[in-house]
PDB file of N, CA and C in Angstrom:
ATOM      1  N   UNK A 246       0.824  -1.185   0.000  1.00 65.00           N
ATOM      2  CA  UNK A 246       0.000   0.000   0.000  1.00 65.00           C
ATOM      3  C   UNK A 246       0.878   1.261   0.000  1.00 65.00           C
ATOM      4  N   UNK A 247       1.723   1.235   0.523  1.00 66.00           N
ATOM      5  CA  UNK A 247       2.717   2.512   1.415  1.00 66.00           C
ATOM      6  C   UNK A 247       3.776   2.481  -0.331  1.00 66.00           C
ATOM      7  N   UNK A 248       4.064   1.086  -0.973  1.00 64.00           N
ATOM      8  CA  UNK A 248       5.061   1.158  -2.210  1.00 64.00           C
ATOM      9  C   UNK A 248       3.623   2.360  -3.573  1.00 64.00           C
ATOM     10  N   UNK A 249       2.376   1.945  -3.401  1.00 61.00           N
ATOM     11  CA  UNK A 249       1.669   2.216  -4.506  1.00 61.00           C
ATOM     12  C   UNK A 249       1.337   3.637  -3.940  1.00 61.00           C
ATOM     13  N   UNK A 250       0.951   4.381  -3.106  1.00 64.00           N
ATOM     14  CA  UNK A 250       1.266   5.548  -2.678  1.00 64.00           C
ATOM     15  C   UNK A 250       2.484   6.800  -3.065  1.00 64.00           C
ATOM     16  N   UNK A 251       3.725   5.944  -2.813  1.00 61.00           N
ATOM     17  CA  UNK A 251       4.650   6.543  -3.153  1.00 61.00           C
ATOM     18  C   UNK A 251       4.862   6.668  -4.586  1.00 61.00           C
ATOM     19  N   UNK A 252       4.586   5.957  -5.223  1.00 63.00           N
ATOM     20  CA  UNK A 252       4.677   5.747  -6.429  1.00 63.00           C
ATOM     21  C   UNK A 252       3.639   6.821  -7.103  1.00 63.00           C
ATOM     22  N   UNK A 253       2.036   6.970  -6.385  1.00 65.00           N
ATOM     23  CA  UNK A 253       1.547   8.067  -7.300  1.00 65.00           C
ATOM     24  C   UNK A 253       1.960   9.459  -7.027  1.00 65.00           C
ATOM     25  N   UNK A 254       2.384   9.755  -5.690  1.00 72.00           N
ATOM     26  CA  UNK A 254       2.984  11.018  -5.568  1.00 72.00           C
ATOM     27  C   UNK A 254       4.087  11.349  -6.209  1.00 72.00           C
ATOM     28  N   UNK A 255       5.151  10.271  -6.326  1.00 69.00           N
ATOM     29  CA  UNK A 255       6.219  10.271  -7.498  1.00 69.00           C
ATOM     30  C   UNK A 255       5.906  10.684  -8.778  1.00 69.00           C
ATOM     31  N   UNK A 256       4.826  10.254  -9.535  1.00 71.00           N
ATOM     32  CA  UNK A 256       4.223  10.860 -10.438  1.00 71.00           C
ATOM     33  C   UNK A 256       3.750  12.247 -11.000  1.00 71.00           C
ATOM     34  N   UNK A 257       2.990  12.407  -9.498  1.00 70.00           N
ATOM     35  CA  UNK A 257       2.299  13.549  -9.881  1.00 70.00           C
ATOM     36  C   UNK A 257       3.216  14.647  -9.449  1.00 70.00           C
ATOM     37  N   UNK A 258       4.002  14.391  -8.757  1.00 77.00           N
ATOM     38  CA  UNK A 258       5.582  15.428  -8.589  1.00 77.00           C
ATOM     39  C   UNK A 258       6.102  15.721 -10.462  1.00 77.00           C
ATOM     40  N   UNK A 259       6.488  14.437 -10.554  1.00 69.00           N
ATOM     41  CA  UNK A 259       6.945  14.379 -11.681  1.00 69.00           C
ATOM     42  C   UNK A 259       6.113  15.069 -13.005  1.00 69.00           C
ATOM     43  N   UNK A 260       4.900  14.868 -12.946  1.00 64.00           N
ATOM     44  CA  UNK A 260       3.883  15.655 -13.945  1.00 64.00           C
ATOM     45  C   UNK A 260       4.134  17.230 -13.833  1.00 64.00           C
ATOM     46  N   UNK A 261       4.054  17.327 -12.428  1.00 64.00           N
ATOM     47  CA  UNK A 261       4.226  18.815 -12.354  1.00 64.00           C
ATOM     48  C   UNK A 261       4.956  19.626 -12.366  1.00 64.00           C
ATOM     49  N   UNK A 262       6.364  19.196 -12.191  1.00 61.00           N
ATOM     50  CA  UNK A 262       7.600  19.344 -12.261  1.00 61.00           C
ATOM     51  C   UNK A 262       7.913  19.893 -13.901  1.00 61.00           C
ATOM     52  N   UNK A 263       7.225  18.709 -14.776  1.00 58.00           N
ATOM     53  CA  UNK A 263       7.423  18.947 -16.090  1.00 58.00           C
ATOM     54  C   UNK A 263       6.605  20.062 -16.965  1.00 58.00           C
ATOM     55  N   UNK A 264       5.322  20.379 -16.494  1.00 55.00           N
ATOM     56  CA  UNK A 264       4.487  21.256 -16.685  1.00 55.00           C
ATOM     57  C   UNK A 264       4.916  22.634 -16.472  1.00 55.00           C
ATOM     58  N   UNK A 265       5.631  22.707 -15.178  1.00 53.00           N
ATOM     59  CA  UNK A 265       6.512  23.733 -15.187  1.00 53.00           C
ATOM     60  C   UNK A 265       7.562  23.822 -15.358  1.00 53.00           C
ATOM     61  N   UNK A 266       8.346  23.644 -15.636  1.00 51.00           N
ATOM     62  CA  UNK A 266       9.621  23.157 -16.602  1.00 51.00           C
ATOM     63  C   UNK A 266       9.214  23.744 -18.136  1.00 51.00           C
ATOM     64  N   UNK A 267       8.386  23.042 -18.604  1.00 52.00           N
ATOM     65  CA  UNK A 267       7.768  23.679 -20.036  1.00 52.00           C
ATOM     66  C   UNK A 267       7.483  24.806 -20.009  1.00 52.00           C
ATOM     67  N   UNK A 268       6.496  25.729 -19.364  1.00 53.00           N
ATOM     68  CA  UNK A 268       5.670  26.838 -19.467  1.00 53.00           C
ATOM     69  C   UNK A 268       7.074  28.072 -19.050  1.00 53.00           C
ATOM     70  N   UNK A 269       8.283  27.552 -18.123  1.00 52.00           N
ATOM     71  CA  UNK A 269       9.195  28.321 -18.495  1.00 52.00           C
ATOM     72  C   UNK A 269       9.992  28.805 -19.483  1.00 52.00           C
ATOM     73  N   UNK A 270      10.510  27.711 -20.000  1.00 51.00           N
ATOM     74  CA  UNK A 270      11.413  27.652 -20.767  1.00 51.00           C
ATOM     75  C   UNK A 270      10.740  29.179 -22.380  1.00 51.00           C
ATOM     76  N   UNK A 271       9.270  29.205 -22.379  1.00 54.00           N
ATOM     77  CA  UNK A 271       8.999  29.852 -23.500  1.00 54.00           C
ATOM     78  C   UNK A 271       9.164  31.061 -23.006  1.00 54.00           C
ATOM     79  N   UNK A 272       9.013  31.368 -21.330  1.00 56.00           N
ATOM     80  CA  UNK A 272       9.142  32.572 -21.137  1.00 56.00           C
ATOM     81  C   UNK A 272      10.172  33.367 -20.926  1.00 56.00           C
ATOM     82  N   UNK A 273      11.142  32.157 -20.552  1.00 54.00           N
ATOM     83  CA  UNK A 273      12.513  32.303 -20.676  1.00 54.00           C
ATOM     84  C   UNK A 273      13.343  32.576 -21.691  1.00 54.00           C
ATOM     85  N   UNK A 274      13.176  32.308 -22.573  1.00 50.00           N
ATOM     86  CA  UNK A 274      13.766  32.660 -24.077  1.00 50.00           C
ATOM     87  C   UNK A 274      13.421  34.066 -24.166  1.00 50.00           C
ATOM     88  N   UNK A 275      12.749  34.754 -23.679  1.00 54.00           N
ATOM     89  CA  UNK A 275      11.765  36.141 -23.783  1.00 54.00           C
ATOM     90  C   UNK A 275      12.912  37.259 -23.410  1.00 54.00           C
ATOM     91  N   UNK A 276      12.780  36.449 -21.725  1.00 51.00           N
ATOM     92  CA  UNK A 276      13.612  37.065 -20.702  1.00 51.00           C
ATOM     93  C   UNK A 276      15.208  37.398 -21.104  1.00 51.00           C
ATOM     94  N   UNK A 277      15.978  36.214 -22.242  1.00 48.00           N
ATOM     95  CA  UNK A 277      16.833  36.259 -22.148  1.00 48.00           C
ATOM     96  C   UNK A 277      17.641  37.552 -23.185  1.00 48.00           C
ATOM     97  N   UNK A 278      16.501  37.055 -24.030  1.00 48.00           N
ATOM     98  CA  UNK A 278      16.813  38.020 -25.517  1.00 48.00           C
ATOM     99  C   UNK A 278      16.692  39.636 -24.568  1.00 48.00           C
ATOM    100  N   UNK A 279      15.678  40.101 -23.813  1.00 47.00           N
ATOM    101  CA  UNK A 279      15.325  41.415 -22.802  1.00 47.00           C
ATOM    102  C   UNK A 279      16.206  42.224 -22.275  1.00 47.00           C
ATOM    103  N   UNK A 280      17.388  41.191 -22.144  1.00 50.00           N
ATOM    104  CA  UNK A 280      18.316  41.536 -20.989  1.00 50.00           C
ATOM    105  C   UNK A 280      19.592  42.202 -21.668  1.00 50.00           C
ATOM    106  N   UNK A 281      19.517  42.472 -23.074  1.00 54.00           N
ATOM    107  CA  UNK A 281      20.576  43.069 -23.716  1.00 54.00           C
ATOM    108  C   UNK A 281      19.602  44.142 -24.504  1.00 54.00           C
ATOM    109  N   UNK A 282      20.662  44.795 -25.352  1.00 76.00           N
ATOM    110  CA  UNK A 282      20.041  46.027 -25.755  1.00 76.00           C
ATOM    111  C   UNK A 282      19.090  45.407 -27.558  1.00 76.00           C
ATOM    112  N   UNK A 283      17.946  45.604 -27.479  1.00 82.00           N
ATOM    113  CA  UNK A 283      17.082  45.486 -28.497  1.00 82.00           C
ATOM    114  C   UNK A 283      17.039  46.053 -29.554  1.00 82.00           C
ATOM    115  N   UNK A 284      17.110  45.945 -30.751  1.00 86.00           N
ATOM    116  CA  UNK A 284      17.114  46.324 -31.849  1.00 86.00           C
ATOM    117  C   UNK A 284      15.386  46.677 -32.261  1.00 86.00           C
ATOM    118  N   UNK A 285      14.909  47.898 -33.025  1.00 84.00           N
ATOM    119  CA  UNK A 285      13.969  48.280 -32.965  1.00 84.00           C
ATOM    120  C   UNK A 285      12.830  46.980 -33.985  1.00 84.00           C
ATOM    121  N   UNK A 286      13.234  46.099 -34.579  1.00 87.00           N
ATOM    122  CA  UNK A 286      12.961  45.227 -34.932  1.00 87.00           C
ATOM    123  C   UNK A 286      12.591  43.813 -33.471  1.00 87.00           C
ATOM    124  N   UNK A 287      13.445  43.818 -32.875  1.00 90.00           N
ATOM    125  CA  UNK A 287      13.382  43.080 -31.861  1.00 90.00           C
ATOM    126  C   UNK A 287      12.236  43.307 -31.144  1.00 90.00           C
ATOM    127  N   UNK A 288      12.220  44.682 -30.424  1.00 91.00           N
ATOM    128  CA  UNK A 288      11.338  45.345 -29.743  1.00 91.00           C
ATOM    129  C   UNK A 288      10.401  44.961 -30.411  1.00 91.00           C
ATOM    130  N   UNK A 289      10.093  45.213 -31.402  1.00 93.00           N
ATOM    131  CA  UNK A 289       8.998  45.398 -31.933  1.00 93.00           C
ATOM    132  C   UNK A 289       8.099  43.610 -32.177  1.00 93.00           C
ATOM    133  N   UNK A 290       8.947  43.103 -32.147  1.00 94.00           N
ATOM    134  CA  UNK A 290       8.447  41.394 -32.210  1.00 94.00           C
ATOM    135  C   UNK A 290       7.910  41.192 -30.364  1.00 94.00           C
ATOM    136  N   UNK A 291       8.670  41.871 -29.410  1.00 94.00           N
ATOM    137  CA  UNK A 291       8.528  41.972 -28.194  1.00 94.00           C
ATOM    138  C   UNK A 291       7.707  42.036 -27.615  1.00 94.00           C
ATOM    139  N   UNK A 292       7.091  43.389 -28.308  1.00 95.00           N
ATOM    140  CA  UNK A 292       5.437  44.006 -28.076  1.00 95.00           C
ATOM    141  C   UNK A 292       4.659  42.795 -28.630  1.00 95.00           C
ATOM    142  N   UNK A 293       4.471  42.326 -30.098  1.00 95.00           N
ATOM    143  CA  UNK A 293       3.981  41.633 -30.593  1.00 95.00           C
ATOM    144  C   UNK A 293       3.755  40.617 -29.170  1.00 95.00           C
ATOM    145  N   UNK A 294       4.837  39.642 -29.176  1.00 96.00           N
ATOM    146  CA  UNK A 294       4.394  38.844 -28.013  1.00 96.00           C
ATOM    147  C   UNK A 294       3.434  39.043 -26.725  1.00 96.00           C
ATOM    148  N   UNK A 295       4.101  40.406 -26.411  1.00 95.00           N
ATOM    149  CA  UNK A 295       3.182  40.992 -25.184  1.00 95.00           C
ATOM    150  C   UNK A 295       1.711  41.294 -25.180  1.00 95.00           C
ATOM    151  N   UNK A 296       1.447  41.268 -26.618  1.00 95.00           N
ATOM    152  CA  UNK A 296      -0.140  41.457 -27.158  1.00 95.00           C
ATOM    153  C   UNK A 296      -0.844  40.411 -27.066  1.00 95.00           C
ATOM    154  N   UNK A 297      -0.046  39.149 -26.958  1.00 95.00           N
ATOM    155  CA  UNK A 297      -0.297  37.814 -26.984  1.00 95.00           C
ATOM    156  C   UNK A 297      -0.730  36.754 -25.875  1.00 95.00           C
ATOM    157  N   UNK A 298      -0.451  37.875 -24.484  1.00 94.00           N
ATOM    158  CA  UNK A 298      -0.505  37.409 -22.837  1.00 94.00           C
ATOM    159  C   UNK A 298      -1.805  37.404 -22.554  1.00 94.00           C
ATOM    160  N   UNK A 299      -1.947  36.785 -21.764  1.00 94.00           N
ATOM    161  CA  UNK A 299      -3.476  36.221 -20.771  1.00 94.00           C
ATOM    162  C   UNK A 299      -2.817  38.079 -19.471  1.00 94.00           C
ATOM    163  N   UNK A 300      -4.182  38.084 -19.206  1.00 94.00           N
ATOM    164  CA  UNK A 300      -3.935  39.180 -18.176  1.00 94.00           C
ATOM    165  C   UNK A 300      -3.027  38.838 -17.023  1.00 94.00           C
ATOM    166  N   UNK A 301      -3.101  37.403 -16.497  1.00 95.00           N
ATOM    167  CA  UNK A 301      -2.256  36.814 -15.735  1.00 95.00           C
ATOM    168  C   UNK A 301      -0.751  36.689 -16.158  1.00 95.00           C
ATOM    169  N   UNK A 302      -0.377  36.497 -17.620  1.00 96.00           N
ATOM    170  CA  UNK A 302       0.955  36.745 -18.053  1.00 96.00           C
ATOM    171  C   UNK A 302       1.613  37.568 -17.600  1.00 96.00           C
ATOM    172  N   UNK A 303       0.560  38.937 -18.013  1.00 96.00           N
ATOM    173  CA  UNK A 303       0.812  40.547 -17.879  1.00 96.00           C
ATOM    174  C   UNK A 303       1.167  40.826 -16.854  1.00 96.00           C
ATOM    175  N   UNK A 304       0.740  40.447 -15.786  1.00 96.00           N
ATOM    176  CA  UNK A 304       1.150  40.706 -14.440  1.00 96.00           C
ATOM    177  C   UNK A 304       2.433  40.297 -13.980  1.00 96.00           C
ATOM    178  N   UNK A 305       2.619  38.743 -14.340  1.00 96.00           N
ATOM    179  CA  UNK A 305       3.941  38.310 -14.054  1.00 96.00           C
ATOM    180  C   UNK A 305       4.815  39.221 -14.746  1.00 96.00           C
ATOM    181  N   UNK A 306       5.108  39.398 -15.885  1.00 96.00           N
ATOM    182  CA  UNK A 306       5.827  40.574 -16.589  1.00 96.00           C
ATOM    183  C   UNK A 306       5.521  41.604 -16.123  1.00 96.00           C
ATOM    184  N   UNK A 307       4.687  42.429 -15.635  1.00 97.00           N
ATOM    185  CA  UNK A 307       5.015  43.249 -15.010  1.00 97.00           C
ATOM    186  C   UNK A 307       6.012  43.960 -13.759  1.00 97.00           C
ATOM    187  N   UNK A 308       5.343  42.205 -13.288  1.00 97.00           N
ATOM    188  CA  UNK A 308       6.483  42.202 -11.737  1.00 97.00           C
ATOM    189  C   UNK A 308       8.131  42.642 -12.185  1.00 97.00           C
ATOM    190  N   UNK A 309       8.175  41.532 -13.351  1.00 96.00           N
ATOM    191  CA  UNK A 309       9.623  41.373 -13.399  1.00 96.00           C
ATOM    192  C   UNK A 309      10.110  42.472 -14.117  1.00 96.00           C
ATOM    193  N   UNK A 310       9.703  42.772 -14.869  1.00 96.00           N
ATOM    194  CA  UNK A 310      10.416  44.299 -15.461  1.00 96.00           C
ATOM    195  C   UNK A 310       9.959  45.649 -14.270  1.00 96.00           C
ATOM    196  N   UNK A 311       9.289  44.916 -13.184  1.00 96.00           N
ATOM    197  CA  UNK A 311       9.433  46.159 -12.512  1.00 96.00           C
ATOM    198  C   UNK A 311      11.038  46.231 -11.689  1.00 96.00           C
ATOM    199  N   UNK A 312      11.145  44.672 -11.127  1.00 96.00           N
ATOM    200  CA  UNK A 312      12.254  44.068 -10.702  1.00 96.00           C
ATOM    201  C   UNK A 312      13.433  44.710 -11.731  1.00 96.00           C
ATOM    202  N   UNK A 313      13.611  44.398 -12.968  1.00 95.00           N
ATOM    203  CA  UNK A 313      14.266  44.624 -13.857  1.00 95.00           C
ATOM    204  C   UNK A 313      15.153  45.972 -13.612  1.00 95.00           C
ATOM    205  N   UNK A 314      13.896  46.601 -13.500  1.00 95.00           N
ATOM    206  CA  UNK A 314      13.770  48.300 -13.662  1.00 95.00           C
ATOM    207  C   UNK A 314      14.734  48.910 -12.752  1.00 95.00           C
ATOM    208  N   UNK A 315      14.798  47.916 -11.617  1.00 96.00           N
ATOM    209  CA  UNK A 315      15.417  48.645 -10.537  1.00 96.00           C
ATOM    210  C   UNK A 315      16.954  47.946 -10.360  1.00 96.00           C
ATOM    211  N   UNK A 316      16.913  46.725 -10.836  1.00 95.00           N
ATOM    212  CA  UNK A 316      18.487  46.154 -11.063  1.00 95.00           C
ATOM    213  C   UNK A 316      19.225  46.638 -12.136  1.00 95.00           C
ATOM    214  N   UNK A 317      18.390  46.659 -13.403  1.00 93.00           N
ATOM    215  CA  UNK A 317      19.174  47.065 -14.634  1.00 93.00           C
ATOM    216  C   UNK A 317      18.353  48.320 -15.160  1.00 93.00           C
ATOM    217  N   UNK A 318      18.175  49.621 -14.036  1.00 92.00           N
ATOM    218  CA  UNK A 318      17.642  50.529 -14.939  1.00 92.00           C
ATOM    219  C   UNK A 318      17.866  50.888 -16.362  1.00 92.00           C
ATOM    220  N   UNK A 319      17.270  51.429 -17.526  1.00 93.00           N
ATOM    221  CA  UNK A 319      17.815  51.373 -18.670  1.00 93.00           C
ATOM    222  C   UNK A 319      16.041  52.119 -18.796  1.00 93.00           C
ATOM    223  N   UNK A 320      16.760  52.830 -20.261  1.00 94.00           N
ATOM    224  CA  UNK A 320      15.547  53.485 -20.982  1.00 94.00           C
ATOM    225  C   UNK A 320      14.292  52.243 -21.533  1.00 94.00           C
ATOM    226  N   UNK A 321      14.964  51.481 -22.229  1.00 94.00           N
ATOM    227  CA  UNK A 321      14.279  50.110 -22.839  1.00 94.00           C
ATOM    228  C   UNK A 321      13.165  48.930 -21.750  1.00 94.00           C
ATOM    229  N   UNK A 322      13.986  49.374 -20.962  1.00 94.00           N
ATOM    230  CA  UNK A 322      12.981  48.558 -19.953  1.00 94.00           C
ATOM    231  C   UNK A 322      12.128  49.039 -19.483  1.00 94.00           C
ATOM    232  N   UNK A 323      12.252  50.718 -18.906  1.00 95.00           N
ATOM    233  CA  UNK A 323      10.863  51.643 -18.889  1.00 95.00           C
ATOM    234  C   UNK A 323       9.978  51.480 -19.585  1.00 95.00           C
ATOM    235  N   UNK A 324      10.746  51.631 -21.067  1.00 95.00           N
ATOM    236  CA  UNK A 324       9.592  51.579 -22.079  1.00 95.00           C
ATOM    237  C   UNK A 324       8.823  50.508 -22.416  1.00 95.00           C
ATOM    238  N   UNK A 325       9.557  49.635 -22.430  1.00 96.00           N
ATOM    239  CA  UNK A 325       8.387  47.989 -22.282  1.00 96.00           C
ATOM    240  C   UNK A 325       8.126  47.853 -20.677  1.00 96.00           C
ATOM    241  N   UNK A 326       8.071  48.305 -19.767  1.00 96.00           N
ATOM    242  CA  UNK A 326       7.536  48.448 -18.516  1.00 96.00           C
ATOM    243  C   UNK A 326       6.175  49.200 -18.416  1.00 96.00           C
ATOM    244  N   UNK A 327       5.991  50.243 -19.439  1.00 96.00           N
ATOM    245  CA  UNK A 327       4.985  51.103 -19.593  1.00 96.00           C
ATOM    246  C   UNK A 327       4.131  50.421 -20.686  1.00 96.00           C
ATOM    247  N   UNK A 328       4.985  49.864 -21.401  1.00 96.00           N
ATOM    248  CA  UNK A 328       3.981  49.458 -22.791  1.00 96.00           C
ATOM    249  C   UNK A 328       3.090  48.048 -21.812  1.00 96.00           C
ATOM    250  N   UNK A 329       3.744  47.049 -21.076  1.00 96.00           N
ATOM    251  CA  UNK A 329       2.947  46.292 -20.690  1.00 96.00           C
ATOM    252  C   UNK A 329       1.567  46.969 -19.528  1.00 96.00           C
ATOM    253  N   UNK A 330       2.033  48.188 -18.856  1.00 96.00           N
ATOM    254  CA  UNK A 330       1.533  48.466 -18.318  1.00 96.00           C
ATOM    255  C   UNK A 330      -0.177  48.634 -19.095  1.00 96.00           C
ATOM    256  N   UNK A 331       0.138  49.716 -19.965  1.00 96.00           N
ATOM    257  CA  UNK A 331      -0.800  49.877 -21.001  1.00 96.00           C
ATOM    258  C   UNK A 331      -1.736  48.666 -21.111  1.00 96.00           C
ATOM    259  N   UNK A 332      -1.114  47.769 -21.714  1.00 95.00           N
ATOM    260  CA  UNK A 332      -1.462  46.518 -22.522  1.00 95.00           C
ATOM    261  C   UNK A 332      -2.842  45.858 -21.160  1.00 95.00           C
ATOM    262  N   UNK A 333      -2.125  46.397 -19.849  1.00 95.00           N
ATOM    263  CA  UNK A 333      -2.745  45.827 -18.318  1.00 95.00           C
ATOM    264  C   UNK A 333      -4.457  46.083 -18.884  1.00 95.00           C
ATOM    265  N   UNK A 334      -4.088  47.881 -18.994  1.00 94.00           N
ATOM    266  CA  UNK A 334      -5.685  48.375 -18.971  1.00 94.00           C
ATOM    267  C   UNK A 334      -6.138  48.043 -20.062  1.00 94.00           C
ATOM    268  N   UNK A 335      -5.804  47.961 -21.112  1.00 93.00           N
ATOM    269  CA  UNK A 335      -6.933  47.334 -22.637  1.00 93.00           C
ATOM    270  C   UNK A 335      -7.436  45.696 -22.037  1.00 93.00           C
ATOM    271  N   UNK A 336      -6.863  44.777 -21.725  1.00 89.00           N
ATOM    272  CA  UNK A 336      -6.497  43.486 -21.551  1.00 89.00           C
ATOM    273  C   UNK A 336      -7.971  43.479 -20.434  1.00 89.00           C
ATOM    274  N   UNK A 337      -7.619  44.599 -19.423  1.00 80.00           N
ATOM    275  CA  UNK A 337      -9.096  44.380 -18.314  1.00 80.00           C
ATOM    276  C   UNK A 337     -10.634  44.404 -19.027  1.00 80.00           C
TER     277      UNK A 337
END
């Protein structure tokens, strides 16, 4: 009883583990390209994506470029800090 127990929590660790594992990795690629200076082409695919978020996305990105904002101030990050902001109130 105690072996078939362990075994479904092993699982469902494991399910979830991978679920999030996945749902990073796309947002991560986002994050990584963000963190250097953007080409107005770039940006502009950037926004595109950001048009593309669940309101719940929006928020998480918000957090983090607020985070951002204050580790790596920079003009570029204001500005997609404000543009998601924006994106907050159409999105409601």
């Amino acid at each position: 009883m105690r072996l078939l127990l362990l075994a479904a929590i092993a699982s469902v660790i494991g399910a979830t583990t991978t679920y999030a594992h996945t749902t990073d990795v796309r947002t991560q690629s986002v994050y990584q390209a963000t963190s250097d200076s953007l080409s107005s082409d770039s940006l502009q695919k950037l926004y595109q994506q950001i048009d593309l978020l669940s309101i719940f996305e929006l928020k998480k990105w918000r957090e983090s470029y607020i985070y951002k904002n204050r580790t790596q101030p920079s003009v570029q990050n204001k500005q997609i800090l404000i543009y998601i902001e924006e994106r907050i109130k159409v999105v409601k």
